[in-house]
Short mmCIF file of N, CA and C in Angstrom, two decimals:
data_model
loop_
_atom_site.label_atom_id
_atom_site.label_comp_id
_atom_site.label_asym_id
_atom_site.label_seq_id
_atom_site.Cartn_x
_atom_site.Cartn_y
_atom_site.Cartn_z
N UNK P 259 -18.72 -23.18 19.30
CA UNK P 259 -19.86 -22.87 18.54
C UNK P 259 -19.55 -22.14 17.18
N UNK P 260 -20.59 -21.98 16.44
CA UNK P 260 -20.46 -21.36 15.11
C UNK P 260 -20.26 -19.88 15.28
N UNK P 261 -19.47 -19.29 14.41
CA UNK P 261 -19.39 -17.86 14.33
C UNK P 261 -20.77 -17.32 14.04
N UNK P 262 -20.96 -15.99 14.43
CA UNK P 262 -22.22 -15.33 14.23
C UNK P 262 -22.66 -15.42 12.72
N UNK P 263 -23.85 -15.74 12.49
CA UNK P 263 -24.51 -15.84 11.09
C UNK P 263 -23.69 -16.63 10.16
N UNK P 264 -22.97 -17.66 10.74
CA UNK P 264 -22.20 -18.63 9.79
C UNK P 264 -20.94 -17.91 9.18
N UNK P 265 -20.47 -16.87 9.73
CA UNK P 265 -19.26 -16.22 9.23
C UNK P 265 -18.03 -16.62 9.95
N UNK P 266 -17.02 -16.79 9.23
CA UNK P 266 -15.76 -17.09 9.91
C UNK P 266 -15.08 -15.88 10.38
N UNK P 267 -14.36 -16.04 11.54
CA UNK P 267 -13.69 -14.80 12.08
C UNK P 267 -12.65 -14.33 11.05
N UNK P 268 -12.43 -12.96 11.11
CA UNK P 268 -11.40 -12.35 10.28
C UNK P 268 -10.01 -12.93 10.37
N UNK P 269 -9.65 -13.33 11.54
CA UNK P 269 -8.29 -13.88 11.72
C UNK P 269 -8.11 -15.13 10.93
N UNK P 270 -9.19 -15.85 10.38
CA UNK P 270 -9.05 -17.01 9.69
C UNK P 270 -8.55 -16.83 8.22
N UNK P 271 -8.42 -15.62 7.82
CA UNK P 271 -8.17 -15.32 6.41
C UNK P 271 -6.86 -14.65 6.14
N UNK P 272 -6.31 -14.69 4.99
CA UNK P 272 -5.12 -13.84 4.67
C UNK P 272 -4.15 -14.56 3.81
N UNK P 273 -3.58 -15.70 4.28
CA UNK P 273 -2.50 -16.23 3.61
C UNK P 273 -2.70 -17.59 2.84
N UNK P 274 -3.91 -18.09 2.94
CA UNK P 274 -4.09 -19.40 2.27
C UNK P 274 -5.48 -19.84 2.52
N UNK P 275 -5.90 -20.68 1.50
CA UNK P 275 -7.27 -21.19 1.48
C UNK P 275 -7.26 -22.54 0.63
N UNK P 276 -7.82 -23.54 1.22
CA UNK P 276 -7.90 -24.88 0.60
C UNK P 276 -9.21 -25.47 0.96
N UNK P 277 -9.83 -26.26 0.12
CA UNK P 277 -11.02 -27.01 0.33
C UNK P 277 -10.72 -28.44 0.09
N UNK P 278 -11.02 -29.37 1.06
CA UNK P 278 -10.83 -30.80 0.83
C UNK P 278 -11.52 -31.25 -0.30
N UNK P 279 -11.04 -32.40 -0.93
CA UNK P 279 -11.65 -32.94 -2.21
C UNK P 279 -13.11 -33.35 -1.97
N UNK P 280 -13.52 -33.64 -0.79
CA UNK P 280 -14.89 -34.03 -0.54
C UNK P 280 -15.75 -32.81 -0.40
N UNK P 281 -15.29 -31.66 -0.32
CA UNK P 281 -15.95 -30.38 -0.21
C UNK P 281 -16.63 -30.12 1.22
N UNK P 282 -16.25 -30.95 2.18
CA UNK P 282 -16.80 -30.78 3.53
C UNK P 282 -15.98 -29.95 4.46
N UNK P 283 -14.74 -29.67 4.14
CA UNK P 283 -13.83 -28.98 4.92
C UNK P 283 -13.10 -27.92 4.23
N UNK P 284 -13.02 -26.74 4.86
CA UNK P 284 -12.28 -25.62 4.24
C UNK P 284 -11.17 -25.33 5.25
N UNK P 285 -9.91 -25.12 4.80
CA UNK P 285 -8.76 -24.90 5.54
C UNK P 285 -8.33 -23.41 5.31
N UNK P 286 -8.02 -22.72 6.42
CA UNK P 286 -7.53 -21.31 6.29
C UNK P 286 -6.31 -21.10 6.99
N UNK P 287 -5.47 -20.18 6.46
CA UNK P 287 -4.25 -19.76 7.20
C UNK P 287 -4.39 -18.17 7.11
N UNK P 288 -4.56 -17.59 8.29
CA UNK P 288 -4.55 -16.14 8.42
C UNK P 288 -3.44 -15.70 9.17
N UNK P 289 -3.62 -14.75 10.09
CA UNK P 289 -2.55 -14.14 10.90
C UNK P 289 -2.15 -15.14 12.00
N UNK P 290 -2.95 -16.25 12.19
CA UNK P 290 -2.62 -17.16 13.25
C UNK P 290 -2.35 -18.50 12.67
N UNK P 291 -2.71 -19.56 13.33
CA UNK P 291 -2.49 -20.90 12.88
C UNK P 291 -3.34 -21.39 11.75
N UNK P 292 -2.99 -22.52 11.24
CA UNK P 292 -3.81 -23.25 10.28
C UNK P 292 -5.09 -23.73 10.96
N UNK P 293 -6.26 -23.55 10.38
CA UNK P 293 -7.47 -24.01 10.96
C UNK P 293 -8.36 -24.64 9.96
N UNK P 294 -9.23 -25.59 10.39
CA UNK P 294 -10.16 -26.19 9.57
C UNK P 294 -11.56 -25.93 9.97
N UNK P 295 -12.53 -25.81 9.01
CA UNK P 295 -13.86 -25.46 9.24
C UNK P 295 -14.78 -26.41 8.58
N UNK P 296 -15.86 -26.77 9.22
CA UNK P 296 -16.88 -27.57 8.50
C UNK P 296 -17.68 -26.66 7.64
N UNK P 297 -17.83 -27.00 6.32
CA UNK P 297 -18.37 -26.06 5.39
C UNK P 297 -19.85 -25.86 5.64
N UNK P 298 -20.54 -26.95 6.07
CA UNK P 298 -21.99 -26.79 6.29
C UNK P 298 -22.34 -25.99 7.59
N UNK P 299 -21.66 -26.29 8.64
CA UNK P 299 -21.99 -25.64 9.92
C UNK P 299 -21.13 -24.42 10.24
N UNK P 300 -20.05 -24.25 9.59
CA UNK P 300 -19.01 -23.25 9.88
C UNK P 300 -18.37 -23.50 11.25
N UNK P 301 -18.52 -24.68 11.81
CA UNK P 301 -17.83 -24.88 13.10
C UNK P 301 -16.34 -25.22 12.87
N UNK P 302 -15.47 -24.79 13.86
CA UNK P 302 -14.12 -25.10 13.87
C UNK P 302 -13.99 -26.58 14.03
N UNK P 303 -13.13 -27.30 13.28
CA UNK P 303 -12.95 -28.69 13.44
C UNK P 303 -11.46 -28.95 13.85
N UNK P 304 -11.32 -29.87 14.74
CA UNK P 304 -9.91 -30.30 15.05
C UNK P 304 -9.10 -29.22 15.57
N UNK P 305 -7.89 -29.56 15.99
CA UNK P 305 -7.01 -28.54 16.57
C UNK P 305 -6.44 -27.60 15.50
N UNK P 306 -6.26 -26.34 15.86
CA UNK P 306 -5.54 -25.40 15.05
C UNK P 306 -4.10 -25.57 15.31
N UNK P 307 -3.22 -25.42 14.34
CA UNK P 307 -1.82 -25.64 14.65
C UNK P 307 -0.93 -24.62 13.94
N UNK P 308 0.15 -24.16 14.59
CA UNK P 308 1.00 -23.18 13.98
C UNK P 308 1.86 -23.74 12.79
N UNK P 309 2.19 -22.91 11.96
CA UNK P 309 3.20 -23.30 10.85
C UNK P 309 3.96 -22.10 10.54
N UNK P 310 5.06 -22.17 9.98
CA UNK P 310 5.95 -21.11 9.61
C UNK P 310 5.80 -20.70 8.16
N UNK P 311 4.97 -21.36 7.46
CA UNK P 311 4.81 -21.00 5.99
C UNK P 311 3.53 -20.48 5.65
N UNK P 312 3.41 -19.83 4.51
CA UNK P 312 2.18 -19.23 4.04
C UNK P 312 1.44 -20.07 3.08
N UNK P 313 2.19 -20.96 2.28
CA UNK P 313 1.61 -21.77 1.25
C UNK P 313 1.30 -23.08 1.81
N UNK P 314 0.16 -23.59 1.62
CA UNK P 314 -0.13 -25.01 2.03
C UNK P 314 -1.18 -25.62 1.09
N UNK P 315 -1.12 -26.91 1.03
CA UNK P 315 -1.97 -27.63 0.11
C UNK P 315 -2.50 -28.91 0.86
N UNK P 316 -3.74 -29.28 0.67
CA UNK P 316 -4.33 -30.44 1.21
C UNK P 316 -4.15 -31.53 0.17
N UNK P 317 -3.77 -32.70 0.64
CA UNK P 317 -3.57 -33.90 -0.28
C UNK P 317 -4.87 -34.22 -0.96
N UNK P 318 -4.88 -34.90 -2.11
CA UNK P 318 -6.04 -35.25 -2.85
C UNK P 318 -7.18 -36.08 -1.98
N UNK P 319 -6.61 -36.91 -1.03
CA UNK P 319 -7.57 -37.71 -0.23
C UNK P 319 -7.98 -36.98 1.04
N UNK P 320 -7.48 -35.73 1.18
CA UNK P 320 -7.86 -34.95 2.38
C UNK P 320 -7.21 -35.32 3.70
N UNK P 321 -6.39 -36.31 3.71
CA UNK P 321 -5.78 -36.82 4.99
C UNK P 321 -4.49 -36.15 5.43
N UNK P 322 -3.76 -35.50 4.41
CA UNK P 322 -2.46 -34.87 4.79
C UNK P 322 -2.42 -33.48 4.22
N UNK P 323 -1.58 -32.60 4.71
CA UNK P 323 -1.29 -31.34 4.17
C UNK P 323 0.15 -31.10 4.05
N UNK P 324 0.56 -30.28 3.10
CA UNK P 324 1.99 -29.96 2.92
C UNK P 324 2.07 -28.45 3.03
N UNK P 325 3.05 -27.97 3.92
CA UNK P 325 3.20 -26.52 4.14
C UNK P 325 4.57 -26.09 3.71
N UNK P 326 4.65 -25.04 2.92
CA UNK P 326 5.98 -24.53 2.38
C UNK P 326 6.32 -23.31 3.32
N UNK P 327 7.56 -23.27 3.74
CA UNK P 327 8.07 -22.13 4.54
C UNK P 327 9.50 -22.21 4.64
N UNK P 328 10.03 -22.34 5.89
CA UNK P 328 11.43 -22.52 6.04
C UNK P 328 11.96 -23.87 5.56
N UNK P 329 10.94 -24.70 5.25
CA UNK P 329 11.13 -26.09 4.72
C UNK P 329 9.84 -26.50 4.18
N UNK P 330 9.61 -27.79 3.97
CA UNK P 330 8.27 -28.34 3.67
C UNK P 330 7.99 -29.31 4.83
N UNK P 331 6.82 -29.14 5.20
CA UNK P 331 6.33 -30.00 6.47
C UNK P 331 5.05 -30.62 5.94
N UNK P 332 5.03 -31.97 6.01
CA UNK P 332 3.81 -32.75 5.68
C UNK P 332 3.23 -33.14 7.05
N UNK P 333 1.91 -32.82 7.15
CA UNK P 333 1.23 -33.12 8.48
C UNK P 333 -0.09 -33.86 8.20
N UNK P 334 -0.55 -34.57 9.30
CA UNK P 334 -1.81 -35.11 9.31
C UNK P 334 -2.80 -33.97 9.27
N UNK P 335 -3.75 -34.07 8.39
CA UNK P 335 -4.76 -32.94 8.24
C UNK P 335 -5.77 -32.87 9.32
N UNK P 336 -5.83 -34.02 10.12
CA UNK P 336 -6.87 -33.99 11.20
C UNK P 336 -6.19 -33.60 12.44
N UNK P 337 -5.07 -34.15 12.80
CA UNK P 337 -4.37 -33.95 14.09
C UNK P 337 -3.28 -32.82 13.99
N UNK P 338 -2.82 -32.61 12.88
CA UNK P 338 -1.64 -31.66 12.74
C UNK P 338 -0.32 -32.30 13.03
N UNK P 339 -0.28 -33.65 13.32
CA UNK P 339 1.03 -34.36 13.64
C UNK P 339 1.91 -34.24 12.49
N UNK P 340 3.10 -33.90 12.73
CA UNK P 340 4.13 -33.90 11.66
C UNK P 340 4.49 -35.25 11.18
N UNK P 341 4.41 -35.51 9.91
CA UNK P 341 4.75 -36.74 9.32
C UNK P 341 6.09 -36.79 8.46
N UNK P 342 6.44 -35.59 8.03
CA UNK P 342 7.63 -35.48 7.20
C UNK P 342 8.05 -34.01 7.30
N UNK P 343 9.41 -33.82 7.46
CA UNK P 343 10.06 -32.53 7.62
C UNK P 343 11.20 -32.50 6.62
N UNK P 344 11.14 -31.52 5.68
CA UNK P 344 12.20 -31.41 4.66
C UNK P 344 12.86 -30.03 4.90
N UNK P 345 13.96 -29.98 5.49
CA UNK P 345 14.63 -28.69 5.73
C UNK P 345 16.13 -28.82 5.46
N UNK P 346 16.69 -27.83 4.84
CA UNK P 346 18.18 -27.87 4.60
C UNK P 346 18.72 -26.47 4.69
N UNK P 347 17.98 -25.47 5.32
CA UNK P 347 18.48 -24.12 5.45
C UNK P 347 18.02 -23.31 4.27
N UNK P 348 17.35 -23.81 3.28
CA UNK P 348 16.85 -23.01 2.13
C UNK P 348 15.32 -23.01 2.18
N UNK P 349 14.72 -21.83 2.06
CA UNK P 349 13.31 -21.77 2.25
C UNK P 349 12.58 -22.38 1.00
N UNK P 350 11.39 -22.80 1.16
CA UNK P 350 10.58 -23.38 0.14
C UNK P 350 9.43 -22.39 -0.12
N UNK P 351 9.14 -22.05 -1.45
CA UNK P 351 8.26 -20.99 -1.78
C UNK P 351 6.78 -21.47 -1.93
N UNK P 352 6.67 -22.77 -2.56
CA UNK P 352 5.38 -23.25 -2.83
C UNK P 352 5.44 -24.82 -2.82
N UNK P 353 4.23 -25.39 -2.75
CA UNK P 353 4.21 -26.80 -2.79
C UNK P 353 2.91 -27.28 -3.41
N UNK P 354 2.81 -28.46 -4.07
CA UNK P 354 1.61 -28.99 -4.60
C UNK P 354 1.69 -30.48 -4.55
N UNK P 355 0.53 -31.14 -4.42
CA UNK P 355 0.35 -32.57 -4.42
C UNK P 355 0.14 -33.18 -5.80
N UNK P 356 0.68 -34.27 -6.13
CA UNK P 356 0.25 -34.98 -7.37
C UNK P 356 -1.14 -35.52 -7.13
N UNK P 357 -1.81 -35.79 -8.19
CA UNK P 357 -3.16 -36.26 -8.02
C UNK P 357 -3.36 -37.61 -7.30
N UNK P 358 -2.35 -38.45 -7.25
CA UNK P 358 -2.36 -39.69 -6.54
C UNK P 358 -1.89 -39.49 -5.17
N UNK P 359 -1.38 -38.39 -4.76
CA UNK P 359 -0.97 -38.00 -3.35
C UNK P 359 0.31 -38.68 -3.06
N UNK P 360 1.00 -39.28 -3.93
CA UNK P 360 2.24 -40.01 -3.79
C UNK P 360 3.52 -39.04 -3.73
N UNK P 361 3.40 -37.93 -4.40
CA UNK P 361 4.49 -37.04 -4.67
C UNK P 361 4.03 -35.58 -4.43
N UNK P 362 5.00 -34.84 -4.04
CA UNK P 362 4.80 -33.33 -3.87
C UNK P 362 5.84 -32.64 -4.61
N UNK P 363 5.45 -31.49 -5.35
CA UNK P 363 6.27 -30.70 -6.10
C UNK P 363 6.68 -29.52 -5.12
N UNK P 364 7.95 -29.22 -5.01
CA UNK P 364 8.45 -28.16 -4.10
C UNK P 364 9.18 -27.15 -4.99
N UNK P 365 8.95 -25.83 -4.65
CA UNK P 365 9.62 -24.75 -5.40
C UNK P 365 10.67 -24.02 -4.38
N UNK P 366 11.81 -23.82 -4.89
CA UNK P 366 12.81 -23.03 -4.11
C UNK P 366 12.98 -21.72 -4.75
N UNK P 367 13.34 -20.68 -4.10
CA UNK P 367 13.39 -19.30 -4.57
C UNK P 367 14.42 -19.13 -5.76
N UNK P 368 15.38 -20.06 -5.77
CA UNK P 368 16.36 -20.08 -6.90
C UNK P 368 15.87 -20.35 -8.26
N UNK P 369 14.62 -20.99 -8.35
CA UNK P 369 14.06 -21.36 -9.54
C UNK P 369 14.07 -22.93 -9.68
N UNK P 370 14.68 -23.59 -8.76
CA UNK P 370 14.69 -25.06 -8.73
C UNK P 370 13.33 -25.62 -8.25
N UNK P 371 12.86 -26.58 -9.10
CA UNK P 371 11.59 -27.30 -8.73
C UNK P 371 12.07 -28.78 -8.49
N UNK P 372 11.53 -29.32 -7.42
CA UNK P 372 11.75 -30.71 -7.13
C UNK P 372 10.43 -31.48 -6.95
N UNK P 373 10.51 -32.74 -7.53
CA UNK P 373 9.48 -33.65 -7.13
C UNK P 373 9.99 -34.65 -6.17
N UNK P 374 9.21 -34.75 -5.05
CA UNK P 374 9.65 -35.52 -3.88
C UNK P 374 8.65 -36.55 -3.58
N UNK P 375 9.10 -37.70 -3.05
CA UNK P 375 8.28 -38.74 -2.57
C UNK P 375 7.58 -38.10 -1.30
N UNK P 376 6.26 -38.25 -1.23
CA UNK P 376 5.51 -37.52 -0.15
C UNK P 376 5.56 -38.24 1.14
N UNK P 377 6.13 -39.51 1.15
CA UNK P 377 6.28 -40.33 2.38
C UNK P 377 7.70 -40.24 2.92
N UNK P 378 8.66 -40.40 2.02
CA UNK P 378 10.06 -40.45 2.48
C UNK P 378 10.81 -39.08 2.34
N UNK P 379 10.28 -38.27 1.42
CA UNK P 379 10.95 -36.91 1.15
C UNK P 379 12.00 -37.08 0.13
N UNK P 380 12.39 -38.31 -0.32
CA UNK P 380 13.38 -38.44 -1.29
C UNK P 380 13.06 -37.71 -2.59
N UNK P 381 14.13 -37.09 -3.21
CA UNK P 381 14.02 -36.35 -4.51
C UNK P 381 13.79 -37.44 -5.58
N UNK P 382 12.78 -37.24 -6.27
CA UNK P 382 12.48 -38.15 -7.43
C UNK P 382 12.99 -37.50 -8.71
N UNK P 383 12.86 -36.26 -8.87
CA UNK P 383 13.30 -35.45 -10.08
C UNK P 383 13.54 -34.05 -9.67
N UNK P 384 14.47 -33.39 -10.41
CA UNK P 384 14.74 -32.03 -10.13
C UNK P 384 14.63 -31.33 -11.54
N UNK P 385 14.13 -30.15 -11.46
CA UNK P 385 13.93 -29.26 -12.67
C UNK P 385 14.61 -27.95 -12.36
N UNK P 386 15.37 -27.40 -13.30
CA UNK P 386 15.96 -26.02 -13.09
C UNK P 386 15.39 -25.11 -13.95
N UNK P 387 15.00 -23.91 -13.48
CA UNK P 387 14.57 -22.89 -14.35
C UNK P 387 15.58 -21.73 -14.33
N UNK P 388 16.40 -21.71 -15.38
CA UNK P 388 17.49 -20.80 -15.35
C UNK P 388 17.18 -19.46 -15.58
N UNK P 389 15.88 -19.13 -15.65
CA UNK P 389 15.44 -17.79 -15.97
C UNK P 389 15.13 -17.00 -14.69
N UNK P 390 15.40 -17.61 -13.61
CA UNK P 390 15.26 -16.91 -12.27
C UNK P 390 14.30 -17.58 -11.37
N UNK P 391 13.92 -16.73 -10.39
CA UNK P 391 13.06 -17.15 -9.27
C UNK P 391 11.74 -17.74 -9.71
N UNK P 392 11.27 -18.82 -9.05
CA UNK P 392 9.91 -19.30 -9.22
C UNK P 392 9.10 -19.02 -7.99
N UNK P 393 7.92 -18.84 -8.09
CA UNK P 393 7.08 -18.58 -7.00
C UNK P 393 5.81 -19.32 -6.89
N UNK P 394 5.51 -20.26 -7.87
CA UNK P 394 4.37 -21.12 -7.82
C UNK P 394 4.57 -22.37 -8.63
N UNK P 395 3.89 -23.51 -8.15
CA UNK P 395 3.97 -24.68 -8.94
C UNK P 395 2.64 -25.41 -8.88
N UNK P 396 2.26 -26.09 -9.82
CA UNK P 396 1.00 -26.80 -10.03
C UNK P 396 1.11 -28.03 -10.88
N UNK P 397 0.57 -29.17 -10.41
CA UNK P 397 0.44 -30.40 -11.13
C UNK P 397 -0.78 -30.27 -12.03
N UNK P 398 -0.69 -30.94 -13.27
CA UNK P 398 -1.90 -31.20 -13.99
C UNK P 398 -2.77 -32.22 -13.37
N UNK P 399 -4.02 -32.25 -13.56
CA UNK P 399 -4.87 -33.24 -12.89
C UNK P 399 -4.44 -34.69 -13.10
N UNK P 400 -3.90 -34.97 -14.32
CA UNK P 400 -3.55 -36.33 -14.67
C UNK P 400 -2.08 -36.68 -14.21
N UNK P 401 -1.39 -35.67 -13.60
CA UNK P 401 -0.01 -35.88 -13.06
C UNK P 401 1.04 -35.94 -14.18
N UNK P 402 0.64 -35.68 -15.45
CA UNK P 402 1.62 -35.76 -16.48
C UNK P 402 2.49 -34.50 -16.59
N UNK P 403 1.98 -33.34 -16.36
CA UNK P 403 2.69 -32.07 -16.45
C UNK P 403 2.91 -31.36 -15.09
N UNK P 404 3.93 -30.59 -14.99
CA UNK P 404 4.15 -29.79 -13.91
C UNK P 404 4.50 -28.39 -14.40
N UNK P 405 3.77 -27.40 -13.93
CA UNK P 405 3.91 -26.06 -14.28
C UNK P 405 4.48 -25.21 -13.14
N UNK P 406 5.40 -24.31 -13.55
CA UNK P 406 5.96 -23.36 -12.53
C UNK P 406 5.95 -21.95 -13.11
N UNK P 407 5.67 -21.01 -12.24
CA UNK P 407 5.76 -19.52 -12.60
C UNK P 407 6.81 -18.89 -11.83
N UNK P 408 7.32 -17.76 -12.51
CA UNK P 408 8.28 -16.89 -11.85
C UNK P 408 7.79 -15.48 -12.01
N UNK P 409 7.72 -14.77 -10.91
CA UNK P 409 7.19 -13.39 -10.97
C UNK P 409 8.10 -12.36 -11.50
N UNK P 410 9.44 -12.48 -11.16
CA UNK P 410 10.46 -11.46 -11.61
C UNK P 410 10.46 -11.29 -13.09
N UNK P 411 10.50 -12.33 -13.84
CA UNK P 411 10.60 -12.26 -15.25
C UNK P 411 9.24 -12.58 -15.92
N UNK P 412 8.20 -12.69 -15.15
CA UNK P 412 6.83 -13.05 -15.59
C UNK P 412 6.97 -14.24 -16.54
N UNK P 413 7.41 -15.38 -16.00
CA UNK P 413 7.61 -16.58 -16.85
C UNK P 413 6.65 -17.70 -16.40
N UNK P 414 6.49 -18.61 -17.35
CA UNK P 414 5.80 -19.89 -17.13
C UNK P 414 6.47 -21.00 -17.82
N UNK P 415 6.73 -22.05 -17.17
CA UNK P 415 7.40 -23.23 -17.82
C UNK P 415 6.60 -24.43 -17.35
N UNK P 416 6.42 -25.34 -18.42
CA UNK P 416 5.76 -26.63 -18.22
C UNK P 416 6.66 -27.72 -18.63
N UNK P 417 6.83 -28.68 -17.62
CA UNK P 417 7.60 -29.85 -17.82
C UNK P 417 6.78 -31.13 -17.95
N UNK P 418 7.37 -32.12 -18.59
CA UNK P 418 6.82 -33.44 -18.51
C UNK P 418 7.32 -34.00 -17.15
N UNK P 419 6.44 -34.42 -16.31
CA UNK P 419 6.81 -34.74 -14.91
C UNK P 419 7.58 -36.08 -14.89
N UNK P 420 7.40 -36.94 -15.83
CA UNK P 420 8.13 -38.16 -15.80
C UNK P 420 9.56 -38.08 -16.42
N UNK P 421 9.71 -37.38 -17.52
CA UNK P 421 10.95 -37.29 -18.25
C UNK P 421 11.79 -36.12 -17.83
N UNK P 422 11.13 -35.06 -17.32
CA UNK P 422 11.83 -33.85 -17.08
C UNK P 422 12.00 -32.89 -18.24
N UNK P 423 11.52 -33.31 -19.36
CA UNK P 423 11.68 -32.49 -20.60
C UNK P 423 10.76 -31.24 -20.54
N UNK P 424 11.30 -30.16 -21.05
CA UNK P 424 10.55 -28.92 -21.13
C UNK P 424 9.48 -29.15 -22.24
N UNK P 425 8.28 -29.00 -21.86
CA UNK P 425 7.16 -29.11 -22.87
C UNK P 425 7.01 -27.82 -23.54
N UNK P 426 7.01 -26.66 -22.82
CA UNK P 426 7.08 -25.30 -23.41
C UNK P 426 7.34 -24.29 -22.30
N UNK P 427 7.73 -23.13 -22.70
CA UNK P 427 7.81 -22.06 -21.80
C UNK P 427 7.42 -20.69 -22.45
N UNK P 428 7.00 -19.80 -21.57
CA UNK P 428 6.71 -18.46 -22.08
C UNK P 428 7.33 -17.36 -21.15
N UNK P 429 7.82 -16.31 -21.66
CA UNK P 429 8.42 -15.24 -20.94
C UNK P 429 7.62 -14.02 -21.16
N UNK P 430 7.69 -13.08 -20.26
CA UNK P 430 7.10 -11.75 -20.32
C UNK P 430 5.53 -11.81 -20.23
N UNK P 431 5.03 -12.82 -19.50
CA UNK P 431 3.61 -12.88 -19.42
C UNK P 431 3.10 -11.75 -18.58
N UNK P 432 2.02 -11.07 -19.02
CA UNK P 432 1.40 -9.95 -18.32
C UNK P 432 -0.05 -10.21 -18.35
N UNK P 433 -0.75 -9.83 -17.31
CA UNK P 433 -2.21 -9.99 -17.29
C UNK P 433 -2.91 -9.99 -16.08
#
């Protein structure tokens, strides 16, 4: 049933929040498993499932999710079934879907950013940020640019996603 007065339980919050592209489902990652909720009714939908990562993103079509943690795991967003597992002993810090859902961008703590095929896991392109650790990545809506941030040096770098060329970067960002 619905939580009292349409409120989600406190355990549903903390480490992540995503809304499907159709606006009908909200995903949360709190102290427990990943869970999905119907926006209109606040009813829990589908099975909740455990993951070892804090960062997760729902694919543009709402059918898959990617979770960054000890690796990157791509799962069916309805059943939680694992579709792809990318692990090599190195943690993954963040992940984001391209607008067409065909590629995922993955951040490693070393500052390396990878574009991977979202079905096979193959590396399509690698970007190195020699200024230190990265902690976030985001695609532009048109898929042309890829941006990554680094907290230690307060950096921002934007790459052309097709050529790998650095479009621009900024250091010492505060705000």
